[in-house]
XYZ file of C-alpha atoms in Angstrom:
690
model
C -132.716 8.530 186.058
C -133.637 9.030 189.988
C -131.038 5.734 190.107
C -128.676 7.783 188.251
C -129.314 10.898 190.289
C -129.015 9.004 193.497
C -125.842 7.172 192.697
C -123.910 10.627 191.873
C -125.022 12.105 194.956
C -123.926 8.904 196.954
C -120.368 9.495 195.073
C -120.522 12.967 195.531
C -120.999 13.144 199.366
C -118.591 9.850 200.031
C -115.003 10.174 201.456
C -112.260 11.012 199.238
C -110.027 8.060 198.372
C -106.594 8.326 196.503
C -104.713 5.950 194.406
C -101.322 6.777 194.844
C -100.458 6.652 198.465
C -97.715 4.235 199.374
C -97.786 1.860 202.282
C -94.065 2.843 203.575
C -94.169 6.507 203.296
C -90.849 8.021 203.241
C -89.246 10.016 206.471
C -86.932 12.517 207.498
C -85.138 12.747 210.535
C -84.009 16.054 211.910
C -81.759 17.072 214.441
C -82.431 19.489 217.029
C -80.957 22.019 215.106
C -83.310 21.180 212.377
C -80.702 19.436 210.131
C -81.076 16.333 208.526
C -80.013 13.225 210.365
C -81.108 10.531 208.332
C -83.755 9.969 205.475
C -85.679 7.023 204.109
C -87.665 6.647 200.885
C -90.764 5.525 200.406
C -91.745 1.981 198.955
C -91.684 3.572 195.398
C -87.653 5.150 195.849
C -89.393 8.410 196.249
C -88.825 10.936 198.814
C -92.122 12.850 200.141
C -92.304 14.720 203.384
C -95.561 16.032 204.387
C -95.661 19.275 206.042
C -98.828 21.430 207.294
C -99.093 24.902 205.672
C -97.534 26.899 208.526
C -94.561 25.329 207.809
C -94.258 26.416 204.039
C -92.861 29.664 202.924
C -95.130 32.595 202.786
C -93.430 33.567 199.603
C -93.822 30.481 197.985
C -97.558 30.226 198.464
C -97.944 33.527 197.259
C -95.826 32.952 194.200
C -97.306 29.811 193.422
C -101.203 30.754 193.652
C -100.145 33.775 191.393
C -98.475 31.655 188.852
C -100.760 28.563 188.766
C -104.293 29.747 189.869
C -104.486 33.320 190.778
C -108.451 32.833 191.231
C -107.798 29.737 193.473
C -109.682 31.181 196.424
C -112.605 32.433 194.613
C -113.686 29.526 192.214
C -115.404 26.021 193.279
C -112.674 24.174 191.574
C -113.249 24.902 188.196
C -111.931 28.165 186.304
C -114.339 28.019 183.306
C -112.593 31.162 181.745
C -109.218 29.434 181.636
C -110.641 26.369 180.462
C -112.240 28.196 177.455
C -108.739 30.341 176.516
C -106.726 27.096 176.731
C -109.712 25.470 174.497
C -109.220 28.540 172.053
C -105.289 28.239 171.871
C -105.456 24.509 171.271
C -107.692 24.794 168.613
C -105.966 27.835 166.981
C -102.409 26.232 167.281
C -102.766 22.547 167.198
C -101.271 22.048 170.523
C -101.315 23.197 173.981
C -100.341 26.430 174.820
C -101.358 26.767 178.195
C -103.502 24.827 180.724
C -106.668 25.657 181.938
C -106.499 23.267 185.024
C -106.992 24.957 188.628
C -104.841 23.645 191.680
C -108.036 21.741 192.891
C -107.850 19.971 189.105
C -104.206 19.266 189.232
C -104.474 17.948 192.708
C -107.017 15.621 191.457
C -105.220 14.138 188.375
C -102.167 13.453 190.645
C -104.297 11.392 193.608
C -106.600 9.675 191.325
C -104.367 8.868 188.610
C -106.312 10.821 185.697
C -104.972 10.345 182.201
C -104.336 13.511 180.169
C -107.636 12.680 177.726
C -110.873 14.365 176.888
C -112.736 11.884 179.177
C -109.866 12.313 181.616
C -110.487 15.789 181.658
C -114.250 15.329 182.328
C -113.677 13.192 185.124
C -111.180 16.068 186.582
C -114.036 18.145 186.517
C -116.374 16.222 188.542
C -113.662 15.085 190.967
C -112.665 19.055 191.261
C -116.287 19.775 192.384
C -116.378 16.797 194.677
C -112.795 17.953 196.082
C -114.245 21.678 196.721
C -117.370 20.309 198.515
C -115.664 18.020 200.796
C -112.226 19.782 201.675
C -111.283 23.513 202.758
C -108.945 25.399 200.614
C -106.513 25.205 202.720
C -106.537 21.591 202.847
C -106.833 21.314 199.097
C -103.414 23.789 198.990
C -101.811 21.746 201.780
C -102.557 18.447 199.738
C -101.122 19.941 196.527
C -97.938 21.291 197.749
C -97.135 17.979 199.432
C -97.430 15.693 196.147
C -96.544 17.783 193.290
C -93.486 16.503 191.324
C -90.154 18.430 191.342
C -87.837 16.062 189.352
C -86.151 12.771 190.000
C -87.657 11.235 193.036
C -88.525 14.209 194.705
C -92.281 14.975 195.275
C -93.938 17.944 197.397
C -92.027 21.112 198.422
C -90.333 20.003 201.609
C -88.466 17.418 199.778
C -87.552 20.116 196.944
C -86.262 22.451 199.503
C -84.392 19.996 201.213
C -82.737 18.136 198.139
C -82.090 21.162 196.313
C -81.312 24.161 199.007
C -80.746 21.952 202.160
C -83.419 24.149 203.818
C -86.734 23.433 205.177
C -90.135 24.672 203.180
C -90.411 27.549 205.901
C -86.726 28.770 204.958
C -87.049 29.340 201.313
C -85.814 32.602 200.237
C -87.788 34.670 197.597
C -85.557 33.410 194.573
C -85.622 29.581 195.776
C -89.606 29.840 196.280
C -90.060 31.292 192.490
C -87.697 28.553 191.054
C -89.807 25.625 192.883
C -92.994 27.473 191.444
C -91.707 26.879 188.019
C -90.296 23.328 188.358
C -93.562 21.372 188.650
C -94.269 22.715 185.089
C -91.871 20.413 183.519
C -89.843 18.583 186.349
C -87.343 16.892 184.105
C -86.675 19.832 181.828
C -86.232 22.332 184.526
C -84.176 20.269 187.012
C -81.749 23.070 188.383
C -78.970 20.448 189.170
C -79.130 19.367 185.277
C -80.323 22.527 183.101
C -79.556 25.464 185.155
C -79.885 28.531 182.591
C -83.347 26.945 181.799
C -84.327 26.730 185.572
C -83.001 30.329 185.940
C -85.076 31.641 182.890
C -88.372 29.559 184.264
C -87.758 31.294 187.791
C -87.294 34.665 186.326
C -90.631 33.957 184.308
C -92.352 33.288 187.825
C -91.117 36.535 189.553
C -91.825 38.668 186.318
C -95.367 37.796 186.591
C -95.577 38.453 190.089
C -94.374 41.722 189.544
C -96.710 42.238 187.162
C -99.604 41.327 189.362
C -98.077 43.401 191.873
C -97.238 40.585 194.353
C -93.504 41.699 194.210
C -91.876 44.870 194.356
C -89.519 46.205 191.541
C -86.740 45.947 194.219
C -87.727 42.416 194.873
C -87.877 41.314 191.639
C -84.280 43.095 190.570
C -82.853 40.902 193.271
C -84.303 37.613 192.334
C -83.197 38.386 188.579
C -79.609 39.039 190.080
C -79.524 36.137 192.512
C -77.442 33.261 191.119
C -78.443 29.927 191.088
C -76.583 28.392 194.532
C -77.818 25.065 194.634
C -76.787 23.422 198.249
C -77.614 19.404 197.774
C -78.883 17.813 201.090
C -75.726 16.408 202.891
C -76.214 14.184 205.843
C -74.465 16.044 208.748
C -73.716 13.365 211.301
C -74.456 9.733 211.512
C -77.148 8.012 213.695
C -78.604 5.012 212.017
C -79.684 2.902 214.955
C -81.856 5.520 216.520
C -83.244 6.280 212.699
C -83.893 2.595 212.390
C -85.730 2.603 215.515
C -87.789 5.892 215.000
C -88.774 4.951 211.349
C -90.251 1.720 212.834
C -92.004 3.470 215.846
C -93.551 6.414 214.482
C -95.658 7.504 211.318
C -94.430 10.963 211.116
C -92.980 11.920 207.606
C -90.966 14.680 209.424
C -89.398 13.544 212.741
C -87.863 16.222 215.036
C -85.625 14.874 217.446
C -83.737 15.887 220.320
C -80.482 14.609 218.738
C -77.732 17.409 219.156
C -75.429 17.538 215.981
C -72.496 18.323 218.047
C -72.902 15.631 220.542
C -73.465 12.970 217.980
C -70.520 14.183 215.979
C -68.416 13.752 219.132
C -69.700 10.183 219.960
C -69.046 9.153 216.358
C -65.577 10.879 216.963
C -64.871 9.145 220.231
C -65.944 5.597 218.613
C -63.512 6.140 215.896
C -60.747 6.797 218.145
C -61.567 3.631 220.170
C -62.074 1.347 217.290
C -58.552 0.443 216.650
C -58.056 -0.368 220.149
C -60.647 -2.978 220.324
C -60.573 -6.537 219.218
C -61.806 -7.141 215.722
C -65.463 -8.568 216.784
C -65.961 -5.872 219.876
C -68.195 -2.738 219.570
C -69.117 0.098 221.679
C -72.726 1.784 222.720
C -73.010 5.147 224.041
C -76.054 7.170 225.052
C -76.172 10.902 226.373
C -79.170 12.581 227.887
C -79.812 15.787 229.285
C -80.925 15.456 232.991
C -83.422 18.351 232.894
C -85.848 16.938 230.147
C -84.513 13.066 229.978
C -84.027 14.266 226.239
C -81.476 11.958 224.287
C -78.789 14.174 222.914
C -76.393 11.560 221.537
C -77.039 7.845 220.462
C -74.657 5.368 219.432
C -76.153 1.841 218.875
C -72.901 0.180 217.556
C -69.490 1.276 216.426
C -70.113 0.489 212.755
C -73.518 -0.080 211.584
C -72.796 -1.658 208.215
C -70.318 -4.064 209.645
C -71.864 -7.599 209.214
C -68.785 -9.229 210.994
C -69.513 -7.474 214.394
C -73.451 -7.528 213.868
C -73.425 -3.903 213.532
C -76.895 -3.378 213.266
C -78.057 -4.773 216.331
C -78.680 -1.915 218.733
C -76.599 -2.392 221.496
C -78.180 0.886 223.594
C -81.185 -1.268 223.675
C -79.756 -4.875 224.072
C -80.439 -6.434 227.120
C -77.325 -7.804 228.980
C -76.175 -8.616 232.401
C -75.623 -5.261 234.154
C -72.603 -6.357 236.456
C -72.142 -4.468 239.562
C -74.347 -1.232 237.944
C -77.321 -1.930 240.022
C -75.294 -1.671 243.222
C -75.636 1.933 243.870
C -79.329 1.440 244.122
C -79.413 -1.424 246.745
C -77.109 1.185 248.922
C -79.396 4.187 248.060
C -82.369 1.836 249.391
C -80.657 0.786 252.785
C -79.798 4.720 253.085
C -83.639 5.456 252.470
C -84.777 2.958 254.792
C -82.365 4.147 257.188
C -80.457 0.563 257.620
C -76.984 2.309 257.045
C -75.378 5.513 256.865
C -72.512 6.336 254.567
C -69.699 4.959 256.608
C -71.797 2.042 258.355
C -69.674 -0.889 258.673
C -70.505 -3.675 256.337
C -68.823 -7.150 256.148
C -66.019 -8.182 253.657
C -65.520 -11.649 253.881
C -66.936 -14.765 252.244
C -70.007 -15.890 253.958
C -72.972 -17.740 253.015
C -76.426 -16.177 252.583
C -78.840 -19.105 252.595
C -76.465 -21.107 250.667
C -75.599 -18.091 248.433
C -72.030 -17.452 248.779
C -70.579 -14.186 246.649
C -67.239 -13.595 246.195
C -65.366 -10.170 245.652
C -64.179 -10.077 242.295
C -60.550 -9.858 243.118
C -60.936 -12.490 245.867
C -59.205 -9.907 248.332
C -61.497 -9.420 251.786
C -61.096 -6.572 254.281
C -63.366 -8.208 256.954
C -65.037 -4.900 257.610
C -65.487 -2.024 255.620
C -67.351 1.369 255.431
C -70.244 1.472 253.350
C -69.147 4.408 250.856
C -65.400 2.671 250.367
C -67.801 -0.858 249.810
C -69.445 0.885 247.190
C -66.666 2.763 245.527
C -64.737 -0.611 245.601
C -67.545 -2.372 244.181
C -67.398 -5.033 247.064
C -69.756 -8.008 246.313
C -70.231 -9.553 249.618
C -71.341 -6.356 251.212
C -73.881 -5.639 248.195
C -75.311 -8.859 248.841
C -75.610 -8.214 252.743
C -77.415 -5.026 252.142
C -79.704 -6.635 249.470
C -80.464 -9.281 251.771
C -81.121 -6.875 254.687
C -83.509 -4.557 252.416
C -85.045 -7.721 250.941
C -85.279 -8.128 247.136
C -88.783 -6.924 246.855
C -87.513 -3.311 247.600
C -85.015 -3.705 244.501
C -87.764 -5.029 242.357
C -90.097 -2.239 243.087
C -87.661 0.193 242.553
C -87.148 -1.265 239.092
C -90.787 -1.592 238.407
C -91.282 2.398 239.098
C -88.699 2.631 236.022
C -90.639 0.538 234.118
C -87.997 -2.247 234.407
C -89.215 -5.883 234.835
C -87.419 -8.844 236.374
C -88.353 -12.464 235.778
C -89.259 -14.391 238.602
C -86.624 -16.765 238.557
C -83.794 -13.809 238.522
C -85.387 -12.195 241.579
C -82.942 -13.555 244.100
C -79.697 -12.236 245.754
C -77.605 -12.441 242.649
C -79.423 -9.350 241.454
C -76.700 -7.532 243.444
C -73.993 -8.743 241.183
C -75.604 -8.621 237.824
C -77.926 -11.622 237.660
C -80.341 -10.191 235.581
C -80.552 -8.519 231.928
C -80.948 -4.796 231.708
C -80.136 -2.572 228.824
C -78.053 0.848 228.970
C -81.383 2.550 227.961
C -82.570 1.484 231.266
C -79.489 2.143 233.263
C -79.206 5.677 232.151
C -82.845 6.504 233.314
C -81.897 4.770 236.985
C -78.603 7.148 237.197
C -80.075 10.141 235.925
C -82.308 9.846 239.199
C -79.358 10.373 241.528
C -78.839 14.061 240.335
C -82.696 14.940 240.204
C -83.687 14.122 243.834
C -84.460 10.581 243.172
C -87.276 11.654 240.500
C -87.630 9.243 237.663
C -88.178 10.342 233.818
C -88.625 8.265 230.793
C -86.224 8.965 228.013
C -87.717 10.686 224.907
C -86.223 11.467 221.252
C -88.876 14.086 220.953
C -88.635 17.434 222.680
C -91.393 17.847 225.287
C -93.925 20.630 225.041
C -94.284 20.654 229.142
C -91.644 19.429 231.654
C -90.343 16.301 232.549
C -93.358 14.147 233.905
C -91.070 13.037 236.961
C -92.162 10.203 239.366
C -90.483 9.191 242.963
C -87.864 6.696 242.425
C -85.858 7.323 245.582
C -85.840 9.740 248.325
C -84.172 12.968 247.719
C -81.866 12.262 250.656
C -80.554 8.879 249.291
C -80.363 9.962 245.764
C -77.970 12.727 247.196
C -75.795 10.770 249.583
C -75.393 8.193 246.551
C -74.285 10.759 244.378
C -71.779 12.130 246.502
C -70.387 8.650 247.524
C -69.970 7.669 243.740
C -68.418 10.958 242.982
C -65.448 10.350 245.493
C -63.824 7.828 243.328
C -61.404 9.063 240.558
C -61.662 8.593 236.951
C -59.788 5.656 235.200
C -55.838 6.143 235.609
C -56.688 8.968 238.225
C -58.428 11.078 235.564
C -59.557 14.170 236.515
C -62.798 15.497 234.351
C -62.784 18.555 232.015
C -64.296 22.008 233.564
C -63.743 20.529 237.197
C -67.069 18.517 236.502
C -68.713 16.230 239.302
C -69.067 12.939 238.122
C -70.713 10.016 239.984
C -70.158 6.914 238.172
C -69.722 3.299 238.510
C -68.735 0.581 236.605
C -69.576 -2.911 235.933
C -68.548 -6.196 234.426
C -70.618 -9.355 234.155
C -69.709 -12.822 234.394
C -67.021 -13.985 231.982
C -66.203 -10.414 230.959
C -68.895 -10.629 228.193
C -69.886 -6.932 229.005
C -68.283 -3.779 230.201
C -70.269 -1.048 231.758
C -69.812 2.802 232.792
C -72.391 4.647 233.856
C -71.885 8.501 234.849
C -74.462 11.277 235.988
C -73.337 14.766 236.440
C -75.271 18.159 237.096
C -76.362 18.516 233.731
C -75.738 14.968 231.973
C -76.202 11.140 232.164
C -73.782 9.103 229.988
C -73.888 5.321 229.476
C -71.255 3.481 227.821
C -71.239 -0.249 226.602
C -68.423 -2.586 225.281
C -68.314 -5.851 224.590
C -69.687 -8.636 221.434
C -72.938 -8.049 220.000
C -72.993 -12.070 220.083
C -72.515 -12.311 223.623
C -69.198 -13.984 223.641
C -66.555 -13.334 226.308
C -63.699 -10.640 225.916
C -60.494 -11.550 227.194
C -59.232 -8.666 229.773
C -62.316 -6.459 229.439
C -63.140 -4.875 232.714
C -65.599 -1.963 233.054
C -63.350 0.407 234.548
C -60.666 -0.145 232.164
C -62.799 -0.746 229.044
C -65.707 1.739 229.351
C -64.572 4.202 232.239
C -61.872 5.862 229.620
C -64.681 6.065 227.079
C -67.087 7.637 229.862
C -64.764 10.406 230.386
C -63.975 11.279 226.962
C -67.787 11.592 226.143
C -67.835 13.908 229.504
C -65.165 16.139 228.374
C -66.800 16.618 225.252
C -69.944 17.969 226.681
C -70.530 21.746 227.572
C -69.873 22.598 231.289
C -72.499 21.854 233.894
C -74.671 24.699 234.840
C -76.937 22.988 237.435
C -75.733 22.729 241.064
C -76.898 19.197 243.256
C -78.244 20.892 246.539
C -78.132 18.939 249.868
C -81.548 18.348 251.250
C -82.527 20.001 254.518
C -82.907 16.250 255.982
C -79.064 15.151 255.286
C -76.657 16.070 257.832
C -73.076 14.932 258.609
C -71.441 13.657 261.936
C -67.837 12.608 262.577
C -67.577 8.974 263.782
C -64.132 9.069 263.339
C -61.936 10.496 266.340
C -59.322 8.289 266.936
C -60.811 5.065 265.527
C -63.031 3.816 262.972
C -64.992 0.661 262.577
C -62.471 -0.316 259.966
C -60.843 -3.614 260.094
C -57.300 -1.765 260.603
C -58.849 0.431 263.196
C -56.912 3.394 261.568
C -58.118 6.823 261.416
C -57.358 9.695 259.020
C -58.005 13.344 260.588
C -59.061 14.410 257.126
C -61.760 11.684 256.907
C -65.077 13.130 255.787
C -68.294 12.737 257.979
C -70.767 10.275 257.629
C -74.311 11.510 255.815
C -77.237 10.532 257.843
C -80.973 11.392 257.151
C -83.134 13.324 260.017
C -80.332 13.134 262.669
C -80.565 9.405 263.134
C -77.834 7.090 263.411
C -78.827 4.363 261.081
C -79.003 0.564 262.514
C -75.872 -1.380 262.894
C -76.464 -4.455 260.762
C -74.749 -8.233 261.860
C -74.022 -10.636 259.100
C -77.461 -11.785 258.315
C -79.143 -8.132 258.261
C -80.566 -8.419 261.854
C -80.273 -5.440 264.321
C -77.036 -5.108 266.414
C -78.446 -1.778 267.790
C -81.817 -0.138 267.515
C -81.871 3.508 265.761
C -81.197 6.207 267.969
C -81.635 9.949 267.580
C -78.171 12.181 267.861
C -80.194 14.365 270.527
C -80.269 10.895 272.850
C -76.642 10.101 272.493
C -73.605 11.456 274.438
C -71.392 11.673 271.325
C -68.613 13.490 273.007
C -68.112 10.514 275.470
C -68.351 8.149 272.543
C -65.911 9.815 270.586
C -63.578 10.718 273.414
C -61.623 7.547 273.323
C -61.036 5.052 270.743
C -63.064 1.789 271.516
C -60.324 -0.918 272.245
C -60.757 -4.809 272.927
C -58.345 -5.455 275.914
C -59.195 -9.114 276.665
C -58.687 -10.946 273.986
C -55.745 -9.339 272.182
C -56.222 -9.711 268.538
C -54.300 -12.907 266.730
C -54.716 -14.559 270.228
C -54.544 -18.414 270.341
C -56.637 -20.394 273.121
C -56.188 -23.914 274.039
C -59.564 -25.807 275.386
C -57.216 -28.291 277.689
C -55.687 -25.341 279.208
C -59.077 -23.096 280.377
C -62.764 -23.466 279.956
C -64.003 -19.738 279.772
C -62.671 -16.698 278.196
C -63.684 -12.919 279.750
C -64.106 -10.631 277.511
C -62.930 -7.031 278.467
C -62.943 -3.526 276.657
C -62.044 0.042 277.531
C -65.853 1.352 277.403
C -68.801 0.455 279.233
C -72.384 -0.689 277.834
C -70.556 -2.886 274.979
C -72.643 -5.382 273.311
C -70.206 -8.371 272.629
C -70.510 -10.649 269.675
C -68.548 -13.788 268.577
C -68.545 -14.529 264.745
C -71.430 -12.229 264.562
C -73.869 -13.859 267.104
C -74.922 -11.498 269.726
C -73.636 -13.192 273.376
C -75.916 -12.757 276.657
C -72.865 -11.792 278.677
C -69.154 -10.895 278.138
C -67.945 -14.543 278.782
C -67.256 -17.196 276.174
C -67.450 -20.896 276.909
C -64.769 -22.221 274.838
C -65.929 -25.873 274.373
C -69.005 -24.429 272.595
C -66.702 -23.209 269.927
C -65.138 -25.191 267.065
C -61.424 -25.598 266.773
C -60.329 -22.576 264.311
C -60.105 -19.123 263.985
C -63.358 -16.772 265.405
C -63.946 -13.295 265.271
C -64.707 -11.335 268.331
C -66.454 -7.829 268.276
C -67.165 -5.382 270.948
C -69.615 -2.744 269.373
C -70.927 0.409 270.917
C -73.796 2.952 269.424
C -71.434 4.000 266.653
C -68.664 1.690 265.679
C -67.236 -1.929 266.713
C -63.887 -2.876 267.583
C -62.672 -6.343 266.480
C -60.284 -9.122 267.768
C -59.446 -12.538 266.161
C -58.920 -15.589 268.124
C -57.769 -19.241 267.091
C -59.232 -22.139 269.322
C -57.284 -25.308 269.923
C -58.119 -28.453 271.414
């Protein structure tokens, strides 16, 4: 006897285990507006979405307890008077007239799969006591409303509310709540979509009993009795299969509340449909839209057609890693600005040059010999970008990427990084570009609304982020397109080798948008360019978004100088009176770079320079004149002259110790002579003959 009692006590005190929980629960994906984006059934093909009691209509709970177990909060799992009444009715009529089970006993039968037999009823009684001892009343009620059947493959109040009325369990009206209280009595017989008249009759019965027990007033009862059924079957508002699939794998929640905006997602799907006929049959599109303030994902399109097997439509191309083309160039320039190697109009080389054996070429094979930094970035000059990466050193860019949780393999950590020599995803790139509109701060993207602010971390200085944004926003849209709402968009396109990937990433005050086009299998696409293929899509997406409200302010440490008076440091030596001034940081003129990244002139404060004298006259090389031909057999030396004093002279980028060149030391052919003051350089090409 002691052994039996000890065993019973051990069983009674042991944790409750259930027998009907499936390994893969169903899930409901909700938009920012709390409408259904996607739904998944469980392994049994059922829909069951667990909710907290706080998210269930109070009217429903009151009607439920009144109809099913009005003494629920008073008994200990067993209502003996109800059991005796049910037993008496059964004996008198030979059939079951009313049940005697409490809510706790019903929950036991559901969770423990107890049969409807006399022995099963005894099991229910013991388990009911165990449940009441182990769980609180609120826990029992919550488990009950989440598991009771509502007909078909719908389990729980949330699934029933969504599938019958397209509302959450918290949004149920009294009439809807009354119907859902009645439905679990005979789920198949009372289904409102199949037997509406019987469903209304049972709904009214629930309401009338609530009125009799003073749960409802006469006015409330009349309103329910007069209410038509008005079913609203669940409809998927917009399609977002890729993010739904990703969230399904990475979250255990039954109800997943996302940051996806229905309006934004709808527009992405619409834009993709517009461009679909314009693509090759095997091409696809990926788009992501984020809100800068929160880094919330507002829209997400993983491919142009999730269900198209011919284009591998189920591959999530927002997260797929590809060669980013030129899209990392802005961050090389930003680091060079931050480290004060350049200002926004510093002269950079634009000619074929070897960097320790690496010889980058411009995409269009055209060169200007010298080009201003802002123009080099806007025109996406390859040689200038490699020159800057070589100057700031690759570790600077790697460290920046690491701060954004982007890992680059050791074999890819070389100068080709500037031109797409690594693999990044659209997901990673938009996080980088967002920092340009948020003072250089990095924040990881999220699909779930944050309870607190964005956990920003420094990625760039506010000054370099601001200047880079201003440079990128100077370029016009594709085909000279002007954005809607006069939106200021800083954007960059990119094309990977063999035209496999076309990119366009843009950032405004409120939004960052990323677009990719190409083939999911990585194949090349004829005539695919970032600016032409992805650029128009980028601007269509921006035009579909609400106007910006955030204004990007210039940091106090950023100022502008006007290095252009009558001459610039460009190859043409021409100057426009309307040319904007150069952005500088801390009133310092950055170092002027030679081809190999070494320093021509040390960084100097503006207060230490006589700018009036430097800008008062154009720097001109008097000797040799441009395109001069010199013959070694006619002269042995060449004296260099300019119209200014204190000039540094260079031949092919090498600093000369004097203003004189020994011709015999030069190889036959073309050479570049440069004269540089503290602001800019003038140039002259010469040709040496025997």
